[in-house]
mmCIF file of C-alpha atoms and ligand atoms in Angstrom:
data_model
loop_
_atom_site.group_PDB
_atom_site.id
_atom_site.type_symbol
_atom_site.label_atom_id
_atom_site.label_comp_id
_atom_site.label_asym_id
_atom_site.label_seq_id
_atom_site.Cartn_x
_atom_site.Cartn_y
_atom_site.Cartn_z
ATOM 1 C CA UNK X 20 79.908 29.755 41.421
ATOM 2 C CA UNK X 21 80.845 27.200 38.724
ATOM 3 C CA UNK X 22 77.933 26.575 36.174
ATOM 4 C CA UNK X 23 76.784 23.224 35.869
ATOM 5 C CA UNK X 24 74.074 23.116 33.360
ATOM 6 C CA UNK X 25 70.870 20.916 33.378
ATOM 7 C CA UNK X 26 71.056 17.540 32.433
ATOM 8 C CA UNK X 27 67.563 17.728 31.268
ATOM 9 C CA UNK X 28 68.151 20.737 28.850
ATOM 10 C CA UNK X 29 67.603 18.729 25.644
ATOM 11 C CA UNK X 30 64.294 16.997 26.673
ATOM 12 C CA UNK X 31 61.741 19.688 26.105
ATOM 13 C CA UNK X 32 63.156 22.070 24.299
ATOM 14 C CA UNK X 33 61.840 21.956 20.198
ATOM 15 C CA UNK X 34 64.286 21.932 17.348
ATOM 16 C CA UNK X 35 63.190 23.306 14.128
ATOM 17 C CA UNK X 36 65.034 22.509 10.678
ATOM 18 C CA UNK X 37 66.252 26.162 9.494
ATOM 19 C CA UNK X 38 65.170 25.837 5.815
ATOM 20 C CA UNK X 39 67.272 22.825 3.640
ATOM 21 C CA UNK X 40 70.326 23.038 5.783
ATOM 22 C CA UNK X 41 71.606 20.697 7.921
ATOM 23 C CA UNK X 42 71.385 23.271 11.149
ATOM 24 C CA UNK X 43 68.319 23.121 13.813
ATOM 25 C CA UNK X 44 67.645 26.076 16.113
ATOM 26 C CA UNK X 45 65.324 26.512 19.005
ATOM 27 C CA UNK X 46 62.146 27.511 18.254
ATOM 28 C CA UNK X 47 62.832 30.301 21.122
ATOM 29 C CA UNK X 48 66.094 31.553 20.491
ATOM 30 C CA UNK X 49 67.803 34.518 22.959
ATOM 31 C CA UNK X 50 68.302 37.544 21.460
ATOM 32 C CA UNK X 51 70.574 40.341 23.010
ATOM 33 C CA UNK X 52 70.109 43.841 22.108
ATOM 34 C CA UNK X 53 68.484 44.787 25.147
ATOM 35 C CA UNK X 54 69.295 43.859 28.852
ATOM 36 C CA UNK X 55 72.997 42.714 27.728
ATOM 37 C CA UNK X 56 74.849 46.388 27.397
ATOM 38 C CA UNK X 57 76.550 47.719 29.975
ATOM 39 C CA UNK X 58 73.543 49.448 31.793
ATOM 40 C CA UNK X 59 72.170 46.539 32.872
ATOM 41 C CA UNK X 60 74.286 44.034 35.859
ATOM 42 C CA UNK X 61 76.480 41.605 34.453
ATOM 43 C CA UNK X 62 74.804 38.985 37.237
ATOM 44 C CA UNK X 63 71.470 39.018 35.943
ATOM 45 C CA UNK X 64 72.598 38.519 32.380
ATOM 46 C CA UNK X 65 74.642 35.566 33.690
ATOM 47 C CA UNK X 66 71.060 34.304 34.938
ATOM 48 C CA UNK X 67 69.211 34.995 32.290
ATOM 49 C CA UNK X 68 71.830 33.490 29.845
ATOM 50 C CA UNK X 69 72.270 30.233 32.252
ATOM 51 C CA UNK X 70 68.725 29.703 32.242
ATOM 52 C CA UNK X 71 68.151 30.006 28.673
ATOM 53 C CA UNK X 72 70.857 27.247 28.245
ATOM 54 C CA UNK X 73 69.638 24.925 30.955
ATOM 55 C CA UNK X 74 65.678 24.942 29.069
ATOM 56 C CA UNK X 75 67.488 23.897 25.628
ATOM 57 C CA UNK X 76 67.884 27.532 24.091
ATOM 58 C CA UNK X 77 71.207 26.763 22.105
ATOM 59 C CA UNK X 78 70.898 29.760 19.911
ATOM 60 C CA UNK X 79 72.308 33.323 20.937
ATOM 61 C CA UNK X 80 71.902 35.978 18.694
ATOM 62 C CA UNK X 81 74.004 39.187 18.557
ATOM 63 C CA UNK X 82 74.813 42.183 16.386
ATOM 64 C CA UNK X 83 78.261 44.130 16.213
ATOM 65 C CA UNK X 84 76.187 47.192 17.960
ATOM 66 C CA UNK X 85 73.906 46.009 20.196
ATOM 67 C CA UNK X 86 74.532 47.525 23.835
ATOM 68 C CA UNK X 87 74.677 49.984 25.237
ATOM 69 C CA UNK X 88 77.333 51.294 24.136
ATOM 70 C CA UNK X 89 77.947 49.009 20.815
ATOM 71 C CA UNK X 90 80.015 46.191 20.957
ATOM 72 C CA UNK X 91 78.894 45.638 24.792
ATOM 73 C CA UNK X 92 76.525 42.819 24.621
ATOM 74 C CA UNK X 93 79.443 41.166 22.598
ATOM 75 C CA UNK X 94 81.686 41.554 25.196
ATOM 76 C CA UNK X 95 79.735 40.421 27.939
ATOM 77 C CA UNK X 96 78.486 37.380 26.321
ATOM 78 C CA UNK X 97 82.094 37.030 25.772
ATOM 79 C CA UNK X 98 82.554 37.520 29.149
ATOM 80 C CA UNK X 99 79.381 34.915 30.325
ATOM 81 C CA UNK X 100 80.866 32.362 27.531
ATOM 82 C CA UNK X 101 84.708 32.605 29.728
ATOM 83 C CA UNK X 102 83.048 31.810 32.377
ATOM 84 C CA UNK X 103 80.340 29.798 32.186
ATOM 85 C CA UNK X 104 79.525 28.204 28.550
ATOM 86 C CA UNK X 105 83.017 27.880 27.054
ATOM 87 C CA UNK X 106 83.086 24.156 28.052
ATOM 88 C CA UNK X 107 79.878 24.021 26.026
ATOM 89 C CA UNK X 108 80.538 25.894 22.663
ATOM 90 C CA UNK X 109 80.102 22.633 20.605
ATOM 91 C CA UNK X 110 76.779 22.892 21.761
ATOM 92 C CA UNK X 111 75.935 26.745 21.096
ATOM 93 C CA UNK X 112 74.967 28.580 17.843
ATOM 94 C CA UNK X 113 75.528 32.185 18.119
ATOM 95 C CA UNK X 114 75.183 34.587 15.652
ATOM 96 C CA UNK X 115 76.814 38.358 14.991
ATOM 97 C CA UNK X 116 75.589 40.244 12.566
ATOM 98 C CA UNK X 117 76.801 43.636 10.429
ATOM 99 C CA UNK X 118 75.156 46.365 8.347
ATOM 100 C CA UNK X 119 74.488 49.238 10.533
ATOM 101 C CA UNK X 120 76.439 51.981 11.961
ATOM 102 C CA UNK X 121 79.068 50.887 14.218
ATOM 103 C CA UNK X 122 82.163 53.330 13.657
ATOM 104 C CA UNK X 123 83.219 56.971 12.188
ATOM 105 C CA UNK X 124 84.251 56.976 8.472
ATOM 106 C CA UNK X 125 82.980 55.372 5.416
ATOM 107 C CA UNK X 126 83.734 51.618 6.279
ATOM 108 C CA UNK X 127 81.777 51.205 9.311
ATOM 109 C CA UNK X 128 78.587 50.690 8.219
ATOM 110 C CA UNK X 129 76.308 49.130 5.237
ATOM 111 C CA UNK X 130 77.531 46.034 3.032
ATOM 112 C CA UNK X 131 80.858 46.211 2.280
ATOM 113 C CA UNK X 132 83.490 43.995 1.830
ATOM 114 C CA UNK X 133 85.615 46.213 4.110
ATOM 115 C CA UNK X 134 83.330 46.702 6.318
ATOM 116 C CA UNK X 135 81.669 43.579 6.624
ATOM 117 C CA UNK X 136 84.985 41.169 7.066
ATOM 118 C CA UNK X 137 86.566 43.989 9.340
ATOM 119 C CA UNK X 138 83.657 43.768 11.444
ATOM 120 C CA UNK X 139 83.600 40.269 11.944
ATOM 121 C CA UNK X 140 86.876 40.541 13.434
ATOM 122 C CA UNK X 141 85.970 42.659 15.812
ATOM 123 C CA UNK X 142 82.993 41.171 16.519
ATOM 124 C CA UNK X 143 85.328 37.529 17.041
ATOM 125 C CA UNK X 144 87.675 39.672 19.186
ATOM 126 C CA UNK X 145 84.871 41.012 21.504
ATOM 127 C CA UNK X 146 83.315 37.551 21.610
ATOM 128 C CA UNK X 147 86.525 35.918 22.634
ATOM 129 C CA UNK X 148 85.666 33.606 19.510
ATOM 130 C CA UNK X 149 87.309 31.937 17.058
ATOM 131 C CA UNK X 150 84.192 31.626 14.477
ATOM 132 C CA UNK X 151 80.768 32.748 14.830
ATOM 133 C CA UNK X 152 78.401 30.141 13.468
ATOM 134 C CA UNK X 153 76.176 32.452 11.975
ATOM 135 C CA UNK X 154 77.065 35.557 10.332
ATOM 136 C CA UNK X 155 74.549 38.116 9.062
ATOM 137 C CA UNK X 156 73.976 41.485 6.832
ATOM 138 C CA UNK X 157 72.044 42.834 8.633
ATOM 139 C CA UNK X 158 70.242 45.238 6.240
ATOM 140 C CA UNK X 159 70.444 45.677 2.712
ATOM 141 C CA UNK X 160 72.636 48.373 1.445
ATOM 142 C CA UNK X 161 70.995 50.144 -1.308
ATOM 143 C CA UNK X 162 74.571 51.278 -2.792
ATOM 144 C CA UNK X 163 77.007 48.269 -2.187
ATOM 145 C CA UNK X 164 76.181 46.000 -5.456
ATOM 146 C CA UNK X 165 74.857 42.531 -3.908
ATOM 147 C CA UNK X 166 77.516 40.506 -5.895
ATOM 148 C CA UNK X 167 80.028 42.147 -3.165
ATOM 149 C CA UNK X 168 78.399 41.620 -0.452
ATOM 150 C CA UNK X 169 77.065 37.908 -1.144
ATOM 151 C CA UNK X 170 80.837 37.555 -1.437
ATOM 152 C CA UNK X 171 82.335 39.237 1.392
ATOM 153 C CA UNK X 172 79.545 36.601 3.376
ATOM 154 C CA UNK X 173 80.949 33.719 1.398
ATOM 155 C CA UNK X 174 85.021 34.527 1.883
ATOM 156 C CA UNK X 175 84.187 34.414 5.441
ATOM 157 C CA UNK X 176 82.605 31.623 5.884
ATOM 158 C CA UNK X 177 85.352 30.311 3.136
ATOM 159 C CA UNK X 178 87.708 31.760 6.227
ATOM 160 C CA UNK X 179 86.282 30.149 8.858
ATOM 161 C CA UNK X 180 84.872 32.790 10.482
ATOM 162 C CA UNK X 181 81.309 31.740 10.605
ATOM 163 C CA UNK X 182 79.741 28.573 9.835
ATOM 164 C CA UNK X 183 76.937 29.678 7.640
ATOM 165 C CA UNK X 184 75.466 32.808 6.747
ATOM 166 C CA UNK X 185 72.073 34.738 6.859
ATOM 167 C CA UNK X 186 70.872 38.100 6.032
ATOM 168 C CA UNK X 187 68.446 40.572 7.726
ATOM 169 C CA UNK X 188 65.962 43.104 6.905
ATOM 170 C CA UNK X 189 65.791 42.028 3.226
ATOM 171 C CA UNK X 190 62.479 42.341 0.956
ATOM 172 C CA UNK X 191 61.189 38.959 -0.742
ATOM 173 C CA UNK X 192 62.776 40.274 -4.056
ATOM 174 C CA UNK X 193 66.631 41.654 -2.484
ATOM 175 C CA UNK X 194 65.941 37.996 -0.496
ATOM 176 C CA UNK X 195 65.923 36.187 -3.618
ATOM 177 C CA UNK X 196 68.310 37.652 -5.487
ATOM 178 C CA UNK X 197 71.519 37.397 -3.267
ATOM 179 C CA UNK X 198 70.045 33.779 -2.104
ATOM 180 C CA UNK X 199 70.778 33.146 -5.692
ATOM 181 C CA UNK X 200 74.174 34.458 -5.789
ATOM 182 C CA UNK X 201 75.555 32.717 -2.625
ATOM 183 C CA UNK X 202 74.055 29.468 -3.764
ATOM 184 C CA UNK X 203 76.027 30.139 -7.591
ATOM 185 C CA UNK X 204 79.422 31.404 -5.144
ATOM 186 C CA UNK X 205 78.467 27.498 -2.850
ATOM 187 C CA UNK X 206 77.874 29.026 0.193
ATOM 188 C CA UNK X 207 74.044 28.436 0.532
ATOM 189 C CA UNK X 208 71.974 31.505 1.997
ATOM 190 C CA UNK X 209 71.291 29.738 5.695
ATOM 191 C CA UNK X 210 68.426 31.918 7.192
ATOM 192 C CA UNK X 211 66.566 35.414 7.244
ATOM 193 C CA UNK X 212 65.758 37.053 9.873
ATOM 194 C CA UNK X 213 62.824 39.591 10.012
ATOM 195 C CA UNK X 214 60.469 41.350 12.106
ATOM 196 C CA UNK X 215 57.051 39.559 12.273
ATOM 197 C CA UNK X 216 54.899 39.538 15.318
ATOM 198 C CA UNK X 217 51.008 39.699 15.054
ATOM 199 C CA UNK X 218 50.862 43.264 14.712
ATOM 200 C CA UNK X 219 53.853 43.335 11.979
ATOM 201 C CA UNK X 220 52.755 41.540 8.728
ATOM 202 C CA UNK X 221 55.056 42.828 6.301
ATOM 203 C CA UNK X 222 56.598 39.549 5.797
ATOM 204 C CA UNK X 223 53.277 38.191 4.949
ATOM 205 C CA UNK X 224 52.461 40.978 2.065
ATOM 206 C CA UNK X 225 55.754 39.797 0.910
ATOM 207 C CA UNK X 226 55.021 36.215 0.642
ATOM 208 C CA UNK X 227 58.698 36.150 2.057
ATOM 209 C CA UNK X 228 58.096 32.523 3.962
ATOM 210 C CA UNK X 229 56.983 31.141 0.178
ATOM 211 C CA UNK X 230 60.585 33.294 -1.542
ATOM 212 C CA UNK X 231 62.639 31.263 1.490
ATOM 213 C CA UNK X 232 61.357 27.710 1.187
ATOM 214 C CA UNK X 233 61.913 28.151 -2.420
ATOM 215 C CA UNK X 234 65.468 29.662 -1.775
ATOM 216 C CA UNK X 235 66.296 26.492 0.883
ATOM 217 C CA UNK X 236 66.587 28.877 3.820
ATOM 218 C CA UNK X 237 64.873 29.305 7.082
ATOM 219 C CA UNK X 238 63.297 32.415 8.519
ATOM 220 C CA UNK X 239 63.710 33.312 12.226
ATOM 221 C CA UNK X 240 61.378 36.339 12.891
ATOM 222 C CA UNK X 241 62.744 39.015 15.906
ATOM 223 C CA UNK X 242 60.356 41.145 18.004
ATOM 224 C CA UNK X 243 57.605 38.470 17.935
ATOM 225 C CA UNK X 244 56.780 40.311 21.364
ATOM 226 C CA UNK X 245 56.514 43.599 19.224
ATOM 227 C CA UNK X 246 59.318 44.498 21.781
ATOM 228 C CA UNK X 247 57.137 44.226 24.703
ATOM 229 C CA UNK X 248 53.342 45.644 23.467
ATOM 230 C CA UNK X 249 52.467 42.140 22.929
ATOM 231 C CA UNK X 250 52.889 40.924 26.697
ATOM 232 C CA UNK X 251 51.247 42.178 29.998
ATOM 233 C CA UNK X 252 53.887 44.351 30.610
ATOM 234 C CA UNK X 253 52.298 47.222 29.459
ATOM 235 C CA UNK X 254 48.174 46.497 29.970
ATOM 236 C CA UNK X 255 47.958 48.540 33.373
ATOM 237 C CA UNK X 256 50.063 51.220 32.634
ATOM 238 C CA UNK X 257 54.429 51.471 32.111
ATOM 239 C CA UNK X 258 56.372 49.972 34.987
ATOM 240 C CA UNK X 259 59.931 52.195 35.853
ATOM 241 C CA UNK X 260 62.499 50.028 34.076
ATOM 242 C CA UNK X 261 60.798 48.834 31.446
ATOM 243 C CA UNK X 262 61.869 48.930 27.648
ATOM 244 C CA UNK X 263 59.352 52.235 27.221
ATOM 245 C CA UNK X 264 61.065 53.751 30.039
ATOM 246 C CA UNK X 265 64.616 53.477 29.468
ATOM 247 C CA UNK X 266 65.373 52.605 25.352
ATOM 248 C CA UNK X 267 65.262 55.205 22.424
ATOM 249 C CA UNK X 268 63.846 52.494 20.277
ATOM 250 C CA UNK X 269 60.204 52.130 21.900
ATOM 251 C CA UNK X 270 58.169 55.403 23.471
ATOM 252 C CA UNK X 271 54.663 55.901 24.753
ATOM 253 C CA UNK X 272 53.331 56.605 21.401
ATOM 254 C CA UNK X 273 53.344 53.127 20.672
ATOM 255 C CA UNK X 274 50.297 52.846 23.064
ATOM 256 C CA UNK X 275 47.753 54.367 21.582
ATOM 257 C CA UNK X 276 44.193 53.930 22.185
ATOM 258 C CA UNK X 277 43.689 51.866 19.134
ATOM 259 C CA UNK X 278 46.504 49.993 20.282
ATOM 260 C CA UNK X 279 45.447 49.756 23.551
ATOM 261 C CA UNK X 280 41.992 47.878 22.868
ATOM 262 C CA UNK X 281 44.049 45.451 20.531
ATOM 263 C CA UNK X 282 46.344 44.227 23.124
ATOM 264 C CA UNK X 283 43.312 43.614 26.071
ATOM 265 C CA UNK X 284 41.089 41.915 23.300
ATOM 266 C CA UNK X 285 44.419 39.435 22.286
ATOM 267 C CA UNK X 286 44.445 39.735 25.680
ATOM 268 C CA UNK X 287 41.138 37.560 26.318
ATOM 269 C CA UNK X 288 41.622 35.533 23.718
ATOM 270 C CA UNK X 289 45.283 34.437 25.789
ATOM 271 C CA UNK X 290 43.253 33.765 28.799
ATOM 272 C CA UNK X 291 40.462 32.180 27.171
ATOM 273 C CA UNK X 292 43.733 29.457 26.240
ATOM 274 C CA UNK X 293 44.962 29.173 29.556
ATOM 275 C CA UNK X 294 48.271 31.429 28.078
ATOM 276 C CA UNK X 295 49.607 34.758 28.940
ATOM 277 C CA UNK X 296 49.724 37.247 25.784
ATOM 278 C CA UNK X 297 53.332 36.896 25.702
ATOM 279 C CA UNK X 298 52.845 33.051 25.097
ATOM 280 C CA UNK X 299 49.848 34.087 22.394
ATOM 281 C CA UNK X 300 51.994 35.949 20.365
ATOM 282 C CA UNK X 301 54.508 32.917 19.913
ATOM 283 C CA UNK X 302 52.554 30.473 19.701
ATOM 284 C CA UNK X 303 51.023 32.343 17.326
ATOM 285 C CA UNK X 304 54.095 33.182 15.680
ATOM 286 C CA UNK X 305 55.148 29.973 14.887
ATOM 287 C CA UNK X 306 52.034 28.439 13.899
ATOM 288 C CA UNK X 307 53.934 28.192 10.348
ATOM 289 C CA UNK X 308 56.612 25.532 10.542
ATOM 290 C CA UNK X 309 58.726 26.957 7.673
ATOM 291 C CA UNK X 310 59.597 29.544 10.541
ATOM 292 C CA UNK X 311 62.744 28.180 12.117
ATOM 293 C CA UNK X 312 62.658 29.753 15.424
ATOM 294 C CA UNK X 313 62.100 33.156 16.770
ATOM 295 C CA UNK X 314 64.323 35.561 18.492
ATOM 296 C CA UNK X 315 63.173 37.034 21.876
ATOM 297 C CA UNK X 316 64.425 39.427 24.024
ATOM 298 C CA UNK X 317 63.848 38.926 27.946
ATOM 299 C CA UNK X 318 64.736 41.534 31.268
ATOM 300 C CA UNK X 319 64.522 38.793 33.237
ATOM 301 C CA UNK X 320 64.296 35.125 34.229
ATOM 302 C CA UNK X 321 60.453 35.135 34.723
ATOM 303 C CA UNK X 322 60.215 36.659 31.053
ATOM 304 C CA UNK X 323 62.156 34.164 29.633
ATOM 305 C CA UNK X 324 60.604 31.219 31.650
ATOM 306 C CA UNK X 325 57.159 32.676 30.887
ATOM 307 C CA UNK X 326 58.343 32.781 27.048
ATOM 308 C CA UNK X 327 59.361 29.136 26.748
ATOM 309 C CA UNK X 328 56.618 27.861 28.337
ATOM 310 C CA UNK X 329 54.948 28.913 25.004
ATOM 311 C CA UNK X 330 55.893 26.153 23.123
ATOM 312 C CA UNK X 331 53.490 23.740 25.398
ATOM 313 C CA UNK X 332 50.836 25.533 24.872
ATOM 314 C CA UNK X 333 47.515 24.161 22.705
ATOM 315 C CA UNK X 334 47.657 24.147 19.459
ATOM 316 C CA UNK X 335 45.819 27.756 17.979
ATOM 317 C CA UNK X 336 42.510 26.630 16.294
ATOM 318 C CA UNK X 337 41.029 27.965 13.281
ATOM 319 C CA UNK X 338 38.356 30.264 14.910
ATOM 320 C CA UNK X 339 41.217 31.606 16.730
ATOM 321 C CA UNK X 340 43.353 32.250 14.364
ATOM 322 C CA UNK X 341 40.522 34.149 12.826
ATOM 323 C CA UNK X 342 39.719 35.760 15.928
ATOM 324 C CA UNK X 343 43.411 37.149 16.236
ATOM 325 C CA UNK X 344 42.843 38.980 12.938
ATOM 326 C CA UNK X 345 39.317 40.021 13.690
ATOM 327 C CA UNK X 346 41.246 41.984 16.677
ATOM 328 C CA UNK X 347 43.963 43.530 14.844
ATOM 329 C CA UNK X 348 42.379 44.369 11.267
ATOM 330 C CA UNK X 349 38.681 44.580 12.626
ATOM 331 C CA UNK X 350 39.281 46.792 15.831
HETATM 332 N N1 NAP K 403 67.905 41.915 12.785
HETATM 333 C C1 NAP K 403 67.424 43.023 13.304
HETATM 334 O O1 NAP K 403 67.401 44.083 12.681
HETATM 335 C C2 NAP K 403 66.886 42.967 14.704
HETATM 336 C C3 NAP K 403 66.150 44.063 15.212
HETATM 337 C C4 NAP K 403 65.632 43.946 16.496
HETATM 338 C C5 NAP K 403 65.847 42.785 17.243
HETATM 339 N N2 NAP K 403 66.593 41.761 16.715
HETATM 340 C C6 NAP K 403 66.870 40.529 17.491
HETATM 341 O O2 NAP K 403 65.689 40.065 18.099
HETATM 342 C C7 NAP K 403 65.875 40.003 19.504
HETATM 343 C C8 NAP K 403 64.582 40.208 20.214
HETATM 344 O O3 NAP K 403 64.099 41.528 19.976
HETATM 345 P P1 NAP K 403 63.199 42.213 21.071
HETATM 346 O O4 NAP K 403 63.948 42.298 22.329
HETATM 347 O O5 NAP K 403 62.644 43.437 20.467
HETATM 348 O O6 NAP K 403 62.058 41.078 21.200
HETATM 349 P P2 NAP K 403 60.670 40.971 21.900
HETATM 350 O O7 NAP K 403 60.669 39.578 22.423
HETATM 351 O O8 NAP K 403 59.607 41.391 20.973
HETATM 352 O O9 NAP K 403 60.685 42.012 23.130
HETATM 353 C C9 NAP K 403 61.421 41.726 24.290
HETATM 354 C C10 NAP K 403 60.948 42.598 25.447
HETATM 355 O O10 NAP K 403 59.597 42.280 25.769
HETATM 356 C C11 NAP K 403 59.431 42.230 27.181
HETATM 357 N N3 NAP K 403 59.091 40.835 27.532
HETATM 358 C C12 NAP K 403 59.625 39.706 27.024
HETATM 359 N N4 NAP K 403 59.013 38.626 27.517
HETATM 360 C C13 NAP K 403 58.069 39.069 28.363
HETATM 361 C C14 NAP K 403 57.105 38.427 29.156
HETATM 362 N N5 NAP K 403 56.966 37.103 29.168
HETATM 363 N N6 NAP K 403 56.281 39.186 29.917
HETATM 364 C C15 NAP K 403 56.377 40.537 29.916
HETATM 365 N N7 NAP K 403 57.280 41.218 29.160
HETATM 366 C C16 NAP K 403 58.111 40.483 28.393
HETATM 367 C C17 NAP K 403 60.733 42.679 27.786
HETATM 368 O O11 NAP K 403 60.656 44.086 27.916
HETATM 369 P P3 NAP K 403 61.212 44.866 29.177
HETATM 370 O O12 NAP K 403 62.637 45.118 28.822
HETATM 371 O O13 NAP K 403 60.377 46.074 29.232
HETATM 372 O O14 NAP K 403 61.089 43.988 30.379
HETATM 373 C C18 NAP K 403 61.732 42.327 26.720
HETATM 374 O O15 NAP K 403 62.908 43.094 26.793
HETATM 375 C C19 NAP K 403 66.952 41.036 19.787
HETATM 376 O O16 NAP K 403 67.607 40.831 21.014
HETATM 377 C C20 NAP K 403 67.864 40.799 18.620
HETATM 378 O O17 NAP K 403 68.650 39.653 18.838
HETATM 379 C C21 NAP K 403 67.098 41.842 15.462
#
């Protein structure tokens, strides 16, 4: 059936500034790793994906290998953007990213110039796009010098290929450093995007929210949902089809006792809000405004629904905040 999408899509949504550029993202953005490959029905992504659009989610993120197999959730986005969203694309931001394995030999993988632009191609071909508006590195390469990769990012933006760039994975320090060179090359560092959820700090150890504003760019965090743990997916026990159950990149060790006790006590602390733990975790997650907008994954419509719903939620108070890390550094 021909998609016609919600006139309303633009009045609730939020739009967050990503850093000192001229972009704004969702503060919810759609991520596709999971639920987009070719294991999973091509109608429910279509339903997921329209109803992302039709509550204001503009922003689509992708890598070269997400699937499965890699290159999948590429091409069925490209096939959901044919048929539904291409009349639309003015109005989309999606984002494709490169830096880990994605084919045999020496130039399909890490930072370089080879790899990255040849990628990108690809990537475009898969999408059934002419430019990507945000291209990432999607880990830092600890062999490729920086210099080469900051410019393999800013020839392709310089190309046309992508609208802006962002990079992935990077320390505070790496952050810095090639924010500086793409600034000197004119092709300002647009974003970074990290893991953070409530149980994942590293960003804050790494001050990397202070290196970013400094820098001009915008963060947007993925996993805020630490993939799941942080929802009530997994407080009575693991339901056949979800991510535990059928992806190599989450088992039942994750679930530990310790763990366990953390996720009913955040838990209470949802339902003492009138949220679900899902909506905890982001609102919690973007209690900082210098974070642009984070990336979430969703198996369904519900999910995603539930998700976006966070962003009405109350406002965390202090004492919350402070019971949040009572639970996770006390417990
Ligand atoms: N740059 C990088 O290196 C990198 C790495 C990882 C991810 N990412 C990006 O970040 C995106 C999000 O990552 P993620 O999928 O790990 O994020 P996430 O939001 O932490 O986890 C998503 C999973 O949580 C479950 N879920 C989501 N909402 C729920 C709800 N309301 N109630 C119950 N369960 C819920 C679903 O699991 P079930 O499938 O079990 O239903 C869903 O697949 C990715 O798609 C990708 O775009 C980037």
């Amino acid at each position: 059936m021909t998609y016609t999408p919600d006139s309303a899509r633009y009045d609730s949504m939020t739009y967050r500034r990503a850093g000192r550029s001229g972009l704004k993202l969702p503060a919810i953005s759609l991520g596709l790793w999971h639920n987009f490959g070719d294991t999973r029905g091509l109608s429910t992504q279509r339903e997921i994906v329209r109803r992302a659009f039709d509550l204001g989610v503009t922003h689509f993120d992708l890598a070269n290998n997400y699937g499965p197999p890699p290159g999948s959730a590429e091409s069925n986005f490209g096939r959901l953007l044919s048929s539904d969203l291409a009349p639309y694309r003015d109005e989309l931001v999606i984002s494709t990213k490169a830096g880990y394995t994605m084919w045999d030999g020496p130039y399909g993988d890490w930072g370089s110039r080879k790899y990255l632009v040849s990628s990108l191609d690809q990537s475009l071909t898969r999408l059934g796009l002419d430019y990507v508006d945000i291209f990432y590195h999607h880990r830092p390469d600890p062999e490729t010098p920086l210099f080469e990769t900051a410019s393999a990012l800013d020839a392709i933006v310089r190309s046309g290929k992508a609208l802006y760039v962002g990079i992935s994975n990077y320390k505070s320090e790496q952050a810095a450093e090639i924010a500086r060179i793409l600034r000197e090359l004119g092709t300002p560092l647009l974003i970074h995007q990290p893991s953070y959820s409530i149980l994942n700090r590293w960003i804050e150890h790494d001050h990397l929210l202070d290196t970013l504003e400094e820098a001009g760019a915008g963060c947007i965090a993925f996993s805020p949902l630490q993939q799941g743990l942080l929802t009530d997916r997994y407080l009575t026990g693991i339901p056949d089809g979800s991510r535990i159950r059928t992806s190599v990149f989450l088992n039942e060790s994750a679930l530990d006792n310790k763990t366990m006790e953390r996720l009913h006590a955040l838990n209470d602390i949802a339902k003492r809000r009138g949220q679900s733990l899902a909506q905890l975790a982001l609102s919690w997650a973007l209690r900082d405004p210098r974070m642009t907008s984070l990336i979430i994954g969703a198996s369904s419509v519900g999910q995603l629904e539930n998700n976006i719903a966070a962003l009405n939620g109350p406002e965390l108070t202090a004492e919350e905040l402070d019971d949040i890390d009572g639970t996770v550094i006390e417990l």
